[in-house]
Coordinates of C-alpha atoms in Angstrom, one line a residue:
Chain A
X1 CA 98.9 96.2 69.2
X2 CA 100.0 97.0 72.4
X3 CA 103.0 99.0 72.2
X4 CA 104.1 99.0 75.6
X5 CA 105.0 95.1 75.3
X6 CA 107.5 95.0 72.6
X7 CA 111.3 94.7 73.2
X8 CA 113.6 97.5 73.1
X9 CA 115.5 96.1 70.0
X10 CA 111.3 95.5 68.8
X11 CA 110.4 99.2 69.5
X12 CA 113.3 100.1 67.9
X13 CA 113.4 97.9 64.3
X14 CA 109.7 98.9 64.2
X15 CA 110.3 102.6 64.5
X16 CA 113.2 102.4 61.6
X17 CA 110.9 100.2 59.2
X18 CA 108.4 103.2 59.6
X19 CA 105.7 101.3 61.1
X20 CA 105.2 103.4 63.8
X21 CA 106.6 106.4 64.5
X22 CA 108.6 107.6 67.2
X23 CA 106.0 110.3 68.5
X24 CA 103.4 107.5 68.5
X25 CA 105.2 105.4 70.4
X26 CA 106.0 108.2 72.7
X27 CA 102.7 109.5 73.3
X28 CA 101.5 105.0 74.2
X29 CA 104.9 105.2 76.4
X30 CA 103.6 108.5 78.2
X31 CA 99.7 107.1 78.3
X32 CA 100.5 104.3 80.2
X33 CA 103.0 105.8 82.5
X34 CA 100.1 107.8 83.3
X35 CA 98.0 104.9 83.9
X36 CA 100.0 103.2 86.0
X37 CA 102.4 104.9 88.4
X38 CA 99.8 106.2 90.9
X39 CA 100.0 102.6 91.7
X40 CA 103.9 102.3 91.3
X41 CA 105.4 105.4 92.0
X42 CA 108.4 104.6 89.5
X43 CA 109.3 108.0 88.1
X44 CA 109.7 110.9 90.5
X45 CA 110.0 113.4 87.4
X46 CA 108.0 113.0 84.4
X47 CA 109.3 115.1 81.2
X48 CA 106.0 114.6 78.7
X49 CA 106.4 118.3 77.5
X50 CA 110.2 117.6 76.6
X51 CA 109.5 114.0 75.2
X52 CA 107.2 114.8 72.7
X53 CA 109.9 117.7 71.8
X54 CA 112.3 115.4 71.3
X55 CA 110.5 112.2 69.5
X56 CA 109.7 114.8 66.6
X57 CA 113.4 115.9 66.8
X58 CA 114.5 111.8 66.7
X59 CA 112.3 111.3 64.1
X60 CA 113.4 113.9 61.6
X61 CA 117.2 112.5 62.5
X62 CA 116.4 109.3 62.0
X63 CA 114.4 110.3 58.8
X64 CA 117.7 111.9 57.4
X65 CA 120.2 109.2 58.6
X66 CA 121.3 111.1 61.7
X67 CA 120.6 108.2 64.2
X68 CA 121.1 104.9 62.9
X69 CA 121.4 102.9 66.3
X70 CA 119.3 100.2 66.8
X71 CA 117.7 101.7 69.9
X72 CA 117.2 105.1 67.8
X73 CA 113.4 106.4 68.6
X74 CA 113.2 103.6 71.6
X75 CA 111.6 105.6 74.8
X76 CA 113.5 105.6 78.4
X77 CA 114.3 106.8 81.8
X78 CA 117.5 107.2 84.1
X79 CA 117.6 106.2 87.8
X80 CA 117.7 110.2 89.1
X81 CA 121.1 110.3 90.3
X82 CA 122.5 110.5 87.0
X83 CA 122.6 114.4 85.5
X84 CA 120.2 115.1 82.9
X85 CA 120.3 119.2 81.7
X86 CA 117.9 121.4 82.5
X87 CA 116.1 118.7 84.0
X88 CA 115.4 118.0 88.0
X89 CA 118.1 116.1 89.3
X90 CA 117.5 115.1 92.6
X91 CA 119.3 112.1 94.2
X92 CA 115.5 111.1 95.8
X93 CA 117.0 113.8 98.3
X94 CA 115.6 116.8 99.9
X95 CA 119.1 118.6 99.9
X96 CA 119.3 118.5 96.2
X97 CA 115.5 120.7 96.4
X98 CA 114.9 122.2 92.5
X99 CA 118.5 121.4 91.5
X100 CA 118.5 121.1 87.4
X101 CA 122.1 120.6 86.1
X102 CA 123.9 122.4 83.3
X103 CA 125.2 119.2 81.9
X104 CA 124.2 115.5 80.7
X105 CA 126.1 112.7 82.2
X106 CA 128.4 110.7 79.7
X107 CA 126.2 108.0 79.8
X108 CA 123.2 110.0 78.7
X109 CA 125.0 111.6 76.7
X110 CA 125.8 108.9 74.9
X111 CA 122.1 107.5 74.3
X112 CA 121.0 111.1 73.2
X113 CA 123.8 111.2 70.5
X114 CA 122.1 107.5 69.8
X115 CA 118.5 108.8 69.3
X116 CA 117.2 108.2 72.8
X117 CA 113.9 110.0 74.1
X118 CA 114.2 110.6 77.6
X119 CA 110.5 110.2 79.7
X120 CA 111.4 111.3 83.4
X121 CA 114.1 110.4 85.9
X122 CA 113.5 107.1 88.0
X123 CA 112.5 106.5 91.9
X124 CA 115.8 105.2 93.9
X125 CA 117.0 105.3 97.3
X126 CA 118.3 108.6 99.1
X127 CA 121.8 108.9 97.8
X128 CA 121.4 105.6 96.2
X129 CA 121.5 104.5 100.2
X130 CA 119.3 101.7 100.6
X131 CA 117.7 98.1 99.4
X132 CA 114.5 98.9 98.9
X133 CA 113.4 102.0 97.7
X134 CA 111.9 102.9 100.3
X135 CA 114.5 105.9 101.8
X136 CA 113.3 108.2 99.1
X137 CA 112.5 111.7 100.0
X138 CA 109.6 111.0 97.8
X139 CA 107.9 108.1 98.6
X140 CA 108.6 104.4 98.2
X141 CA 108.3 102.6 94.7
X142 CA 105.8 99.2 94.8
X143 CA 106.9 96.1 93.1
X144 CA 104.0 94.9 90.7
X145 CA 104.6 91.1 91.5
X146 CA 103.3 91.0 95.0
X147 CA 100.8 93.2 97.3
X148 CA 103.2 95.6 99.6
X149 CA 106.1 94.3 98.2
X150 CA 109.4 96.5 97.7
X151 CA 110.7 96.6 94.2
X152 CA 114.7 96.3 96.0
X153 CA 117.3 98.9 95.4
X154 CA 118.6 101.8 94.9
X155 CA 117.4 101.5 91.7
X156 CA 114.0 100.3 92.0
X157 CA 112.3 102.9 90.2
X158 CA 114.2 101.2 86.9
X159 CA 113.1 98.4 87.7
X160 CA 109.6 98.7 88.2
X161 CA 109.1 101.0 85.5
X162 CA 110.7 98.3 82.9
X163 CA 108.8 95.6 85.1
X164 CA 105.9 97.4 84.9
X165 CA 106.7 98.3 81.0
X166 CA 106.5 102.3 80.9
X167 CA 109.5 102.0 79.6
X168 CA 111.8 100.2 77.3
X169 CA 114.9 100.1 79.2
X170 CA 116.7 102.3 81.9
X171 CA 120.0 103.1 83.5
X172 CA 120.6 102.1 87.0
X173 CA 123.7 102.6 88.9
X174 CA 125.1 99.7 91.1
X175 CA 127.8 100.5 94.1
X176 CA 126.6 97.1 96.3
X177 CA 123.9 95.8 94.1
X178 CA 121.5 98.7 93.6
X179 CA 121.6 97.4 89.7
X180 CA 121.0 93.6 90.1
X181 CA 119.5 93.3 93.2
X182 CA 116.0 95.4 91.9
X183 CA 116.5 93.2 88.9
X184 CA 116.4 90.2 90.9
X185 CA 112.9 91.4 93.1
X186 CA 111.5 92.4 89.5
X187 CA 112.0 90.2 87.3
X188 CA 114.4 91.9 85.1
X189 CA 118.0 91.3 83.3
X190 CA 120.4 94.2 84.1
X191 CA 124.5 94.1 84.0
X192 CA 126.6 96.1 86.8
X193 CA 129.4 96.6 84.0
X194 CA 133.1 96.1 84.6
X195 CA 134.4 99.1 86.9
X196 CA 135.9 101.6 84.2
X197 CA 133.4 100.2 81.5
X198 CA 131.1 103.0 81.8
X199 CA 131.6 106.8 82.2
X200 CA 130.7 107.9 85.6
X201 CA 130.8 111.6 84.4
X202 CA 127.8 113.2 85.8
X203 CA 126.8 110.4 88.2
X204 CA 126.2 111.8 91.6
X205 CA 128.9 109.9 93.4
X206 CA 128.1 107.5 96.4
X207 CA 131.1 105.5 96.6
X208 CA 133.3 106.4 93.3
X209 CA 135.6 103.4 93.8
X210 CA 132.5 101.1 92.9
X211 CA 130.2 103.1 91.8
X212 CA 129.1 101.6 87.7
X213 CA 126.1 102.6 85.6
X214 CA 124.7 100.2 83.6
X215 CA 121.3 99.3 81.9
X216 CA 118.4 97.3 82.6
X217 CA 115.8 95.9 80.6
X218 CA 113.4 93.4 79.8
X219 CA 115.9 90.1 78.4
X220 CA 119.6 90.1 77.7
X221 CA 119.8 91.5 74.0
X222 CA 118.0 94.7 75.2
X223 CA 120.4 95.0 77.7
X224 CA 123.2 94.3 75.5
X225 CA 122.3 96.7 72.8
X226 CA 122.0 99.3 75.3
X227 CA 125.4 98.7 77.1
X228 CA 127.0 99.1 73.5
X229 CA 125.9 102.7 73.6
X230 CA 126.9 103.7 76.6
X231 CA 130.1 102.0 77.5
X232 CA 133.8 103.5 76.2
X233 CA 136.4 105.9 77.3
X234 CA 135.4 109.7 77.8
X235 CA 138.5 111.9 78.7
X236 CA 136.0 113.2 81.5
X237 CA 136.2 109.7 84.0
X238 CA 140.2 109.4 84.7
X239 CA 139.0 106.2 85.5
X240 CA 137.4 104.9 82.5
X241 CA 139.1 102.4 80.8
X242 CA 140.6 103.4 77.3
X243 CA 138.7 101.2 75.2
X244 CA 136.4 101.2 73.1
X245 CA 132.7 101.2 73.3
X246 CA 131.5 97.6 73.4
X247 CA 130.6 95.8 70.5
X248 CA 128.7 92.8 71.9
X249 CA 127.4 90.4 69.2
X250 CA 125.7 87.6 71.0
X251 CA 125.4 83.8 70.2
X252 CA 124.2 80.4 72.0
X253 CA 127.8 79.8 73.7
X254 CA 127.8 78.0 76.6
X255 CA 129.0 74.5 75.5
X256 CA 132.2 73.4 77.9
X257 CA 132.0 76.9 79.9
X258 CA 133.1 76.5 83.4
X259 CA 131.2 77.8 85.5
X260 CA 132.1 77.6 89.2
X261 CA 129.6 77.8 92.4
X262 CA 130.9 78.8 95.5
X263 CA 129.2 76.3 98.2
X264 CA 129.7 78.9 101.0
X265 CA 127.3 81.2 99.3
X266 CA 124.0 78.9 99.4
X267 CA 124.2 78.2 103.5
X268 CA 123.0 80.0 106.3
X269 CA 120.6 82.7 105.5
X270 CA 119.3 81.4 101.9
X271 CA 115.8 80.9 101.4
X272 CA 115.1 77.8 100.2
X273 CA 113.2 78.9 97.2
X274 CA 115.9 81.0 95.9
X275 CA 118.7 78.1 96.8
X276 CA 116.0 75.8 95.1
X277 CA 115.6 77.9 91.7
X278 CA 119.4 79.3 91.2
X279 CA 120.5 75.2 91.4
X280 CA 118.6 74.2 89.0
X281 CA 119.6 77.1 86.9
X282 CA 122.6 75.8 87.3
X283 CA 121.5 72.2 86.5
X284 CA 120.1 73.5 83.0
X285 CA 123.2 75.4 82.0
X286 CA 124.5 71.6 82.7
X287 CA 122.6 69.8 80.9
X288 CA 122.9 73.0 77.7
X289 CA 126.5 71.7 77.7
X290 CA 128.0 74.1 80.6
X291 CA 130.9 72.5 82.8
X292 CA 129.3 73.0 85.8
X293 CA 131.7 72.7 89.6
X294 CA 131.4 73.3 93.2
X295 CA 134.4 75.9 94.8
X296 CA 135.3 77.4 98.3
X297 CA 135.1 80.6 98.5
X298 CA 135.1 81.7 102.8
X299 CA 136.0 85.0 102.0
X300 CA 132.1 85.8 101.9
X301 CA 132.1 86.2 105.6
X302 CA 133.8 89.2 105.7
X303 CA 132.6 91.0 102.4
X304 CA 130.0 92.7 104.2
X305 CA 131.6 94.9 106.9
X306 CA 134.3 95.7 104.1
X307 CA 131.9 97.1 102.1
X308 CA 130.5 99.1 104.7
X309 CA 133.3 100.4 105.8
X310 CA 134.9 101.2 102.2
X311 CA 131.6 102.7 100.8
X312 CA 130.5 104.6 103.9
X313 CA 134.5 106.1 104.1
X314 CA 134.0 107.4 100.8
X315 CA 130.5 108.7 100.8
X316 CA 131.4 110.9 104.1
X317 CA 133.6 112.5 101.9
X318 CA 131.7 112.6 98.2
X319 CA 128.3 114.1 100.1
X320 CA 130.7 116.9 102.1
X321 CA 129.5 118.6 98.6
X322 CA 126.1 119.2 99.9
X323 CA 126.6 122.4 102.0
X324 CA 123.7 125.0 101.6
X325 CA 125.6 127.3 99.3
X326 CA 126.8 125.7 95.7
X327 CA 123.1 124.1 95.2
X328 CA 119.9 122.7 96.2
X329 CA 118.0 123.0 99.7
X330 CA 119.7 125.7 102.0
X331 CA 118.5 125.9 105.6
X332 CA 116.1 129.4 106.1
X333 CA 117.8 130.7 109.0
X334 CA 121.4 130.6 110.2
X335 CA 124.0 132.3 112.9
X336 CA 127.1 131.7 111.1
X337 CA 128.5 129.6 107.9
X338 CA 129.3 126.1 110.2
X339 CA 125.5 126.8 111.2
X340 CA 124.5 127.3 107.5
X341 CA 126.2 124.1 106.6
X342 CA 125.1 122.0 109.9
X343 CA 121.5 123.4 109.5
X344 CA 120.8 122.7 105.5
X345 CA 122.9 119.6 105.6
X346 CA 120.7 118.1 109.0
X347 CA 117.6 119.0 107.9
X348 CA 118.2 118.1 103.7
X349 CA 119.7 114.7 104.3
X350 CA 117.4 111.6 105.3
X351 CA 118.3 108.8 108.1
X352 CA 120.1 106.4 106.7
X353 CA 121.9 109.5 104.7
X354 CA 123.4 110.4 108.2
X355 CA 124.4 107.1 109.4
X356 CA 126.5 106.3 106.5
X357 CA 128.2 110.2 106.8
X358 CA 128.3 109.0 110.4
X359 CA 129.7 105.4 110.0
X360 CA 132.1 106.9 107.0
X361 CA 133.1 110.1 109.5
X362 CA 134.2 107.2 112.2
X363 CA 136.3 104.7 109.9
X364 CA 137.9 107.5 108.9
X365 CA 138.7 109.6 112.0
X366 CA 142.1 110.0 113.6
X367 CA 142.5 106.6 116.5
X368 CA 140.5 104.5 114.3
X369 CA 141.6 104.7 110.5
X370 CA 144.0 102.3 110.6
X371 CA 141.6 99.6 112.8
X372 CA 138.8 100.5 110.2
X373 CA 139.7 101.9 107.1
X374 CA 143.2 100.2 106.3
X375 CA 141.6 97.2 107.6
X376 CA 138.8 97.2 105.1
X377 CA 141.2 98.2 102.1
X378 CA 143.6 95.3 103.2
X379 CA 140.4 92.8 103.1
X380 CA 139.7 94.0 99.6
X381 CA 142.9 92.5 98.5
X382 CA 142.2 89.4 100.6
X383 CA 139.0 89.0 98.9
X384 CA 139.9 90.3 95.1
X385 CA 142.5 87.7 95.0
X386 CA 140.2 84.9 95.8
X387 CA 138.4 86.1 92.7
X388 CA 141.6 85.9 90.9
X389 CA 142.2 82.3 92.2
X390 CA 138.4 81.4 91.2
X391 CA 138.5 82.9 87.7
X392 CA 141.7 80.6 86.7
X393 CA 139.7 78.0 86.4
X394 CA 136.4 79.6 85.6
X395 CA 134.6 81.4 83.1
X396 CA 131.6 82.4 85.0
X397 CA 130.6 82.2 89.1
X398 CA 127.2 81.2 89.4
X399 CA 125.2 82.7 92.6
X400 CA 121.8 83.8 93.9
X401 CA 121.9 87.7 93.7
X402 CA 120.4 87.9 97.2
X403 CA 119.5 86.1 100.2
X404 CA 115.8 86.3 99.8
X405 CA 112.8 87.7 97.0
X406 CA 111.0 90.7 97.7
X407 CA 110.4 91.7 101.2
X408 CA 107.5 93.3 102.4
X409 CA 107.6 97.2 102.8
X410 CA 108.9 98.6 106.4
X411 CA 110.5 95.0 106.9
X412 CA 113.9 96.5 106.9
X413 CA 113.4 99.7 107.4
X414 CA 113.8 99.7 111.7
X415 CA 117.0 97.6 111.5
X416 CA 119.5 98.7 109.1
X417 CA 122.0 96.0 109.7
X418 CA 119.5 93.3 108.9
X419 CA 119.4 95.3 105.7
X420 CA 123.0 95.8 105.3
X421 CA 123.5 92.0 105.6
X422 CA 120.5 91.6 102.3
X423 CA 123.5 92.6 100.1
X424 CA 125.6 89.7 100.9
X425 CA 126.0 88.1 97.3
X426 CA 126.0 91.4 95.6
X427 CA 128.6 93.4 97.3
X428 CA 132.1 91.7 96.9
X429 CA 131.9 92.2 93.1
X430 CA 131.9 96.1 93.3
X431 CA 135.1 95.3 95.8
X432 CA 136.9 93.3 92.7
X433 CA 135.7 96.1 89.9
X434 CA 133.9 92.5 88.1
X435 CA 131.3 92.5 85.5
X436 CA 127.9 90.7 87.2
X437 CA 124.4 89.9 85.3
X438 CA 121.2 89.0 86.9
X439 CA 118.9 87.5 84.8
X440 CA 115.0 85.8 86.2
X441 CA 115.4 82.1 86.6
X442 CA 112.1 81.5 88.5
X443 CA 109.6 82.0 91.6
X444 CA 109.4 81.7 95.0
X445 CA 106.0 79.8 96.2
X446 CA 104.1 83.5 96.7
X447 CA 105.5 83.6 92.9
X448 CA 108.1 86.1 93.8
X449 CA 110.9 86.0 91.1
X450 CA 114.1 85.0 92.0
X451 CA 117.2 86.6 90.0
X452 CA 120.1 84.4 88.8
X453 CA 123.7 86.1 89.5
X454 CA 126.9 85.3 86.7
X455 CA 130.1 87.4 87.3
X456 CA 132.8 87.2 85.0
X457 CA 136.1 88.3 84.9
X458 CA 137.1 92.0 84.5
X459 CA 135.7 92.8 80.8
X460 CA 133.7 89.9 79.7
X461 CA 131.0 91.5 79.3
X462 CA 130.4 89.9 76.2
X463 CA 131.0 86.3 77.3
X464 CA 129.2 87.1 80.1
X465 CA 125.8 88.0 77.9
X466 CA 126.5 85.1 75.8
X467 CA 125.6 82.5 78.7
X468 CA 123.0 84.7 79.9
X469 CA 121.8 84.7 76.7
X470 CA 121.9 81.0 76.0
X471 CA 120.1 80.8 78.8
X472 CA 117.2 82.8 78.1
X473 CA 116.5 81.0 74.5
X474 CA 116.1 78.6 76.6
X475 CA 113.9 79.6 79.4
X476 CA 111.1 81.7 79.1
X477 CA 111.5 83.1 82.9
X478 CA 111.8 86.9 81.3
X479 CA 109.2 86.8 79.3
X480 CA 106.8 86.4 82.5
X481 CA 105.0 89.4 83.1
X482 CA 103.0 90.5 86.4
X483 CA 99.3 91.8 86.7
X484 CA 99.8 95.4 85.9
X485 CA 96.9 97.7 88.0
X486 CA 96.2 100.5 85.6
X487 CA 93.6 103.2 86.6
X488 CA 91.1 103.8 83.7
Chain B
X1 CA 133.3 98.6 121.4
X2 CA 131.3 100.8 123.4
X3 CA 129.9 103.9 121.0
X4 CA 129.2 106.9 123.7
X5 CA 127.4 110.0 123.3
X6 CA 130.6 112.3 123.3
X7 CA 131.6 109.7 120.7
X8 CA 128.3 111.0 118.5
X9 CA 128.9 114.9 118.8
X10 CA 132.3 114.5 118.1
X11 CA 131.5 112.1 115.0
X12 CA 128.6 114.8 114.2
X13 CA 131.0 117.6 114.3
X14 CA 133.0 115.9 111.5
X15 CA 130.4 115.4 109.2
X16 CA 128.6 118.6 110.0
X17 CA 125.6 117.4 111.2
X18 CA 123.5 118.2 114.5
X19 CA 121.0 115.4 115.4
X20 CA 117.7 115.7 117.8
X21 CA 118.0 114.3 121.1
X22 CA 115.8 110.9 119.7
X23 CA 118.5 111.2 116.8
X24 CA 120.9 110.9 118.3
X25 CA 119.9 108.1 121.0
X26 CA 119.3 105.1 118.0
X27 CA 122.2 106.7 116.4
X28 CA 124.2 105.7 119.3
X29 CA 122.4 101.9 119.4
X30 CA 122.4 101.7 115.7
X31 CA 126.3 101.9 115.4
X32 CA 127.4 100.2 118.0
X33 CA 125.5 97.4 116.0
X34 CA 127.1 98.0 113.3
X35 CA 130.9 99.0 114.4
X36 CA 130.7 95.8 116.4
X37 CA 129.2 93.7 113.2
X38 CA 132.2 95.2 111.6
X39 CA 134.5 94.0 113.9
X40 CA 134.6 90.7 112.6
X41 CA 137.2 91.7 110.8
X42 CA 139.7 91.3 112.8
X43 CA 139.5 87.4 112.8
X44 CA 141.6 87.7 109.6
X45 CA 144.7 87.8 110.0
X46 CA 146.0 90.7 107.4
X47 CA 149.6 91.1 108.5
X48 CA 152.0 92.3 105.8
X49 CA 148.7 92.4 103.3
X50 CA 148.9 95.4 101.6
X51 CA 146.2 98.2 101.7
X52 CA 144.0 98.1 97.9
X53 CA 142.4 101.1 97.1
X54 CA 141.8 100.3 93.5
X55 CA 140.9 96.7 92.0
X56 CA 142.7 97.2 88.9
X57 CA 146.0 99.3 88.7
X58 CA 145.6 102.7 87.9
X59 CA 148.4 104.7 87.0
X60 CA 147.9 108.4 87.0
X61 CA 145.9 110.3 83.9
X62 CA 147.9 112.8 82.3
X63 CA 146.5 115.9 79.4
X64 CA 147.9 118.0 77.7
X65 CA 148.0 121.4 79.7
X66 CA 146.7 123.6 77.6
X67 CA 144.2 126.5 78.0
X68 CA 140.2 125.6 77.2
X69 CA 137.3 126.9 78.3
X70 CA 135.6 126.2 82.1
X71 CA 132.2 126.1 82.0
X72 CA 129.9 129.1 82.0
X73 CA 129.7 131.3 85.5
X74 CA 126.8 132.0 84.7
X75 CA 125.5 128.0 84.1
X76 CA 127.6 127.3 87.6
X77 CA 125.5 129.4 89.4
X78 CA 122.3 129.3 88.5
X79 CA 121.8 126.9 91.3
X80 CA 123.1 128.4 94.3
X81 CA 120.4 129.7 96.7
X82 CA 121.7 132.6 97.5
X83 CA 124.3 135.0 94.9
X84 CA 125.5 138.5 94.5
X85 CA 128.0 140.0 91.7
X86 CA 128.4 136.5 90.2
X87 CA 129.7 134.8 93.0
X88 CA 127.8 132.3 95.9
X89 CA 127.0 134.5 98.7
X90 CA 127.7 133.0 102.3
X91 CA 127.7 134.4 105.8
X92 CA 131.1 136.5 106.6
X93 CA 133.6 134.1 107.8
X94 CA 135.8 136.0 109.7
X95 CA 135.8 139.6 111.2

């Protein structure tokens, strides 16, 4: 039996029923990673010894009734921007060289308390700034669905680890699409929860008003099980909402649901195959009993400039903490304190990170603050209002996730503005703080996956997941697998 | 808008970054393209619209003012590139 093909919930059930031990499944997963990851580079850090030790602990905990979660003992991994006690946390940046946090991110603590077995830390764009995972200091991650294709980003390592059956689920983070777009490019399922649903404590910040941690996995069922564990109020994150952890119960529930399709999101720039597959998915949902209705949302034209102004402004402020003094990389020779700061930062950050810090410093600088930053916050209010209006009528909004399927490596790296434009369908949702889910809905003519994006009103995760779950009950796109290259 | 070399120097100074000459050139070109694209926001009249920082109404979150242990000093210093006598070591900041 090939254990790697199980869903997270199936693996959890087999562990609970003593059909396999935690050590067995952990060993099998580590062996599989060793065979495959030279070809894909999903991991920055593999914690083989820690994982095997942890597997024994978790097995005891399951046997004595400490761990009762449906995912107890199931091997998983984290995007490398979440703090893990005593384990390298790099944000895929040179500037965090050697950084070992002394505490765990709350989302990971919650999983630990549920008996998760951490296999390692996953690759990403440096500081989550990018849409291809090519800006990682540790090198690019490859998409298993096509030769020389990017996995998307910034949570590209998380997406590939799932798509290649290396892990049963992973956590990603999403500031402007960083969970959803790699899910679409790699043919997997994921959700960016409502802002505040999951604690951000221990998530190394990019843009704090937009960042949100979320689960990525093989099906809606797996993703819902993870979200149940990681959600909930955390006194250590005062923006986490004061609500209990989710207790999602999935049901086939799409009849009579009103789903809006914003026609302005299907215009110029959207690849023909992506458009077709997404509209076919809408038709499918209609046949299943949903009410599909078109509507206008012309504010889409303004979402990218608004997002990049706000995100870069927050990044320039957040990343000021990297100074060569407290942690990570420090330049070997310097004249004075300013020189130490400037050299450590210039040598430690990659070009895309520097670019965003500088854009942020510019839009916040005196003389330009009102014209850019304040203006963007006003347009954000306009965008939020457009969503509020749509959700007066609809239970969910259906759209593409990205204008294209997985790009060729290097295609956008030389043209940052072109890369930013690829985020058109995802960024507005972070500006409005909404929950948004991506599920596979077909393949383009080259065999690359297409992702369907379903967005809901604040805190409607369960409702949203019911629609996605119903769709997966009727389709098998999420069960399709790429050919995985293994070394013998 | 035109982004000049002086502007790049000023922004780099604010950001505590020093760019090499070739990096400066490409930063100037790319920033100009990006900032000009951001100017599309000017097509939208936002007179009278209040700037929105958070998508949901946020109130200040208070907690009881009580003494609790903070992080351990040794833990905090664990990752310091340079330290001395239980503190971060930095170059002299004033004479």
